CSV table of C-alpha atoms in Angstrom, one decimal:
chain,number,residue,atom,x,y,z
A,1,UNK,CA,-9.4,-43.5,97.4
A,2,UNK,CA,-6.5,-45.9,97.0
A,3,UNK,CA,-3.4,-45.0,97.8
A,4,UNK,CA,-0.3,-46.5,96.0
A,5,UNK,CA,-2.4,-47.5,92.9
A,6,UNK,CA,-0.6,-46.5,89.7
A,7,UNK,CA,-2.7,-43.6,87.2
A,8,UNK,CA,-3.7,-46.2,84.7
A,9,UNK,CA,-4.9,-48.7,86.3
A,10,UNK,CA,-9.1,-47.8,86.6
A,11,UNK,CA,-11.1,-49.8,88.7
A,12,UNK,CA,-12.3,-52.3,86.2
A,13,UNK,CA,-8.7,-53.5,85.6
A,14,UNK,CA,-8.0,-52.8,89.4
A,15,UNK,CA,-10.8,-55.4,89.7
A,16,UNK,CA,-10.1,-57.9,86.8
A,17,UNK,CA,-6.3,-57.9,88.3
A,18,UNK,CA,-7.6,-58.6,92.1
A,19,UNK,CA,-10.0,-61.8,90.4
A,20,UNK,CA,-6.8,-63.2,89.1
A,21,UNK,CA,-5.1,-66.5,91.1
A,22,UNK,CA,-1.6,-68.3,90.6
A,23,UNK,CA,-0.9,-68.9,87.4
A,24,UNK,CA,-3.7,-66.8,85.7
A,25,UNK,CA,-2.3,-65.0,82.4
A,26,UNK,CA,-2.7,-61.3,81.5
A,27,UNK,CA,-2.7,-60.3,78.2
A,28,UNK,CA,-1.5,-56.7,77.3
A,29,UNK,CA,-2.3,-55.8,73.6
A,30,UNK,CA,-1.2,-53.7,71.6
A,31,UNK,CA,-3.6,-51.6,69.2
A,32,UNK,CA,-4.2,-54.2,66.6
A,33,UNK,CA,-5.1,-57.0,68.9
A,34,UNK,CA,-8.7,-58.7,68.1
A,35,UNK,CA,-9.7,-59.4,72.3
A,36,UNK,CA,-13.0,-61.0,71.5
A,37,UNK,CA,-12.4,-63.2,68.6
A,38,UNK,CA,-8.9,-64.1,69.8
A,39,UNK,CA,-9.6,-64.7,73.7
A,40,UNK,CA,-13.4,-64.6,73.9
A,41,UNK,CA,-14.1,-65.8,78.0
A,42,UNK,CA,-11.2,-63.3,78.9
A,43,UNK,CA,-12.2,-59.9,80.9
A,44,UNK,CA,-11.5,-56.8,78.2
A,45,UNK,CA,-11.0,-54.2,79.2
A,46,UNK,CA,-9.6,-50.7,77.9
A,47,UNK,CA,-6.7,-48.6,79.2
A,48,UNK,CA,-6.5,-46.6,75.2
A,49,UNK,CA,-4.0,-43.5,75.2
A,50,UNK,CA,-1.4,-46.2,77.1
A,51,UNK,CA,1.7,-48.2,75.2
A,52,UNK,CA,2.2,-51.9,76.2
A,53,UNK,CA,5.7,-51.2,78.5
A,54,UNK,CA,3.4,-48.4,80.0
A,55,UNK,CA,1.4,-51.1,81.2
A,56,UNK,CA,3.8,-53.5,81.7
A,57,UNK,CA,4.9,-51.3,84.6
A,58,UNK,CA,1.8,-50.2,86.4
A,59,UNK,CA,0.5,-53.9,86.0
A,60,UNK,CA,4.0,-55.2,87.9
A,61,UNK,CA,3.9,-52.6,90.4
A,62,UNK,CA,0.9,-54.8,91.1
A,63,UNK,CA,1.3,-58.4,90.0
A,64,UNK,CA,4.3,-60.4,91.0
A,65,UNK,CA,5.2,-63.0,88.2
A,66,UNK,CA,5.6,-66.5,88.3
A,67,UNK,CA,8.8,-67.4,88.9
A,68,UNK,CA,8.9,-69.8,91.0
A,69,UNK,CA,7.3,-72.3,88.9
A,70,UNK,CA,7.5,-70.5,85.1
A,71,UNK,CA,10.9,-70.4,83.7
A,72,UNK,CA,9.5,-67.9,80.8
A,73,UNK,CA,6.4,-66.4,83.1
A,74,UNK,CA,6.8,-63.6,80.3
A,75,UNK,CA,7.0,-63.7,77.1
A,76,UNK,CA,6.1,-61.3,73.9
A,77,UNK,CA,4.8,-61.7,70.8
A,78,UNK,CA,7.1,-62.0,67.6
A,79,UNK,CA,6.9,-62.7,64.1
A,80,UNK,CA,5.9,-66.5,62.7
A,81,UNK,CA,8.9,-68.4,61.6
A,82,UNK,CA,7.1,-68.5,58.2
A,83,UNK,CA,5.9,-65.3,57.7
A,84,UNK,CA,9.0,-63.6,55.7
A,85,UNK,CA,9.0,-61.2,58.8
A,86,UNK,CA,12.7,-60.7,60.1
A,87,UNK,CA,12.6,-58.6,63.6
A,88,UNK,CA,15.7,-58.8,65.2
A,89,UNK,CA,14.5,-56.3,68.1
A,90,UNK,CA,11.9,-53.5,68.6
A,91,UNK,CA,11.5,-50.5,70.8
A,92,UNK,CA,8.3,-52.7,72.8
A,93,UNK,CA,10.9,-55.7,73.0
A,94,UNK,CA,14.1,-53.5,74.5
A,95,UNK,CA,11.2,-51.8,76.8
A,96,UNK,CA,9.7,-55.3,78.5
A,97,UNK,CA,12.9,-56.0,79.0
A,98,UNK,CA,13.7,-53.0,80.8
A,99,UNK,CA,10.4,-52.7,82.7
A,100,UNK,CA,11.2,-56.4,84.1
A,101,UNK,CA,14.9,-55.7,84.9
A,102,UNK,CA,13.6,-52.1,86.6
A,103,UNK,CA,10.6,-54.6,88.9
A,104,UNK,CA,13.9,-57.0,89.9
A,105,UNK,CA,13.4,-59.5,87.5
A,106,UNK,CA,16.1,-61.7,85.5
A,107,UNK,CA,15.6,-60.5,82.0
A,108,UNK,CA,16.0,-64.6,81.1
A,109,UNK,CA,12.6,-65.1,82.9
A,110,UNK,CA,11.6,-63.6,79.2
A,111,UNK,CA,10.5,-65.3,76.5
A,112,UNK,CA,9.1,-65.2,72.6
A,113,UNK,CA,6.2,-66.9,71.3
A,114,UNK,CA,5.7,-66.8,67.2
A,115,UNK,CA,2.2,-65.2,66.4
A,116,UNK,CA,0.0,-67.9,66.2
A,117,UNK,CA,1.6,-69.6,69.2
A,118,UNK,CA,0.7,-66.7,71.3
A,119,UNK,CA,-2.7,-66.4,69.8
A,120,UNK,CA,-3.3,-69.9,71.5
A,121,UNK,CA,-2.1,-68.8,74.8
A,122,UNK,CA,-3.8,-65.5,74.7
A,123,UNK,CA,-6.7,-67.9,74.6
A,124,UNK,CA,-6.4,-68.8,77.7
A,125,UNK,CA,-6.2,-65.4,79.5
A,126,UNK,CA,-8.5,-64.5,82.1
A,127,UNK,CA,-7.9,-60.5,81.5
A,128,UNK,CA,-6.8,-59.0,78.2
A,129,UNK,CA,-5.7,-55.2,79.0
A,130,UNK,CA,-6.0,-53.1,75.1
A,131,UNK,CA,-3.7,-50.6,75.2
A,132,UNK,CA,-2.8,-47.9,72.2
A,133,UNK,CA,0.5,-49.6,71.5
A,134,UNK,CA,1.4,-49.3,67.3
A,135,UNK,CA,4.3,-50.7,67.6
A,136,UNK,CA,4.6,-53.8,65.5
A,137,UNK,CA,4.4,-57.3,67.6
A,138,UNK,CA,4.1,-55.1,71.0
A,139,UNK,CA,1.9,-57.8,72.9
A,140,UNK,CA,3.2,-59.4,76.1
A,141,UNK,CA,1.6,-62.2,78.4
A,142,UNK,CA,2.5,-62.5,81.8
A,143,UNK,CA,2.0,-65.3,84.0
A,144,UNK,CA,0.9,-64.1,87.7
A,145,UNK,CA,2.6,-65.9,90.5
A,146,UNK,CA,2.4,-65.3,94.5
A,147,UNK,CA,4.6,-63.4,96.8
């Protein structure tokens, strides 16, 4: 048994989370996100019944972000400039901001990145953690940095 090891995190994401280095990205998903078709060579892996800011906050609890050589080592998901989709804020948005400011993060390490943009990113991940979030646009990526 591990102590100090937040409820949602199984061992397969305890795992995936210890294989990560400086500078690997984590994906959280939301409920809608397509893992294998959009970052095919990431780790999967499931944490269902859980919302994105949910996991935002076990995964930091963990993870310290890169900071120290990211000036956006967060950023969400919004809507594509082109799209006809106007989103001012959302409930996932206003949470990621507070589950960074609650970990001791600047809220201006934050940043957006249209659809597509973060689909290419995503890409990149080595893990991609699929939660039950249905909120609209409630995926984040985090860049992982060293303490």
């Amino acid at each position: 048994m591990l102590i100090g090891i937040p409820d949602i995190i199984g061992s397969d994401l305890l795992k995936a989370l210890a294989d990560t280095g400086h500078g690997d990205l984590i994906v959280i998903a939301d409920h809608f996100y397509p893992p294998v078709t959009k970052a095919p060579q990431a780790v999967s892996i499931q944490a269902k019944g859980v919302g994105a800011a949910q996991m935002l906050d076990a995964v930091l609890q963990l993870v310290p972000l890169d900071v120290e050589y990211e000036a956006k080592p967060i950023s969400y998901i919004i809507p594509d400039a082109d799209s006809g989709i106007v989103m001012e804020d959302s409930p996932v948005w206003q949470d990621v901001r507070k589950v960074v400011k609650d970990h001791g993060y600047d809220p201006a390490c934050i940043g957006t990145l249209e659809r597509m943009k973060f689909y290419e990113k995503a890409g990149k991940a080595y893990v991609v953690i699929c939660t039950s979030e249905t909120q609209p646009y409630g995926c984040i990526i985090l860049q992982k940095g060293v303490k």
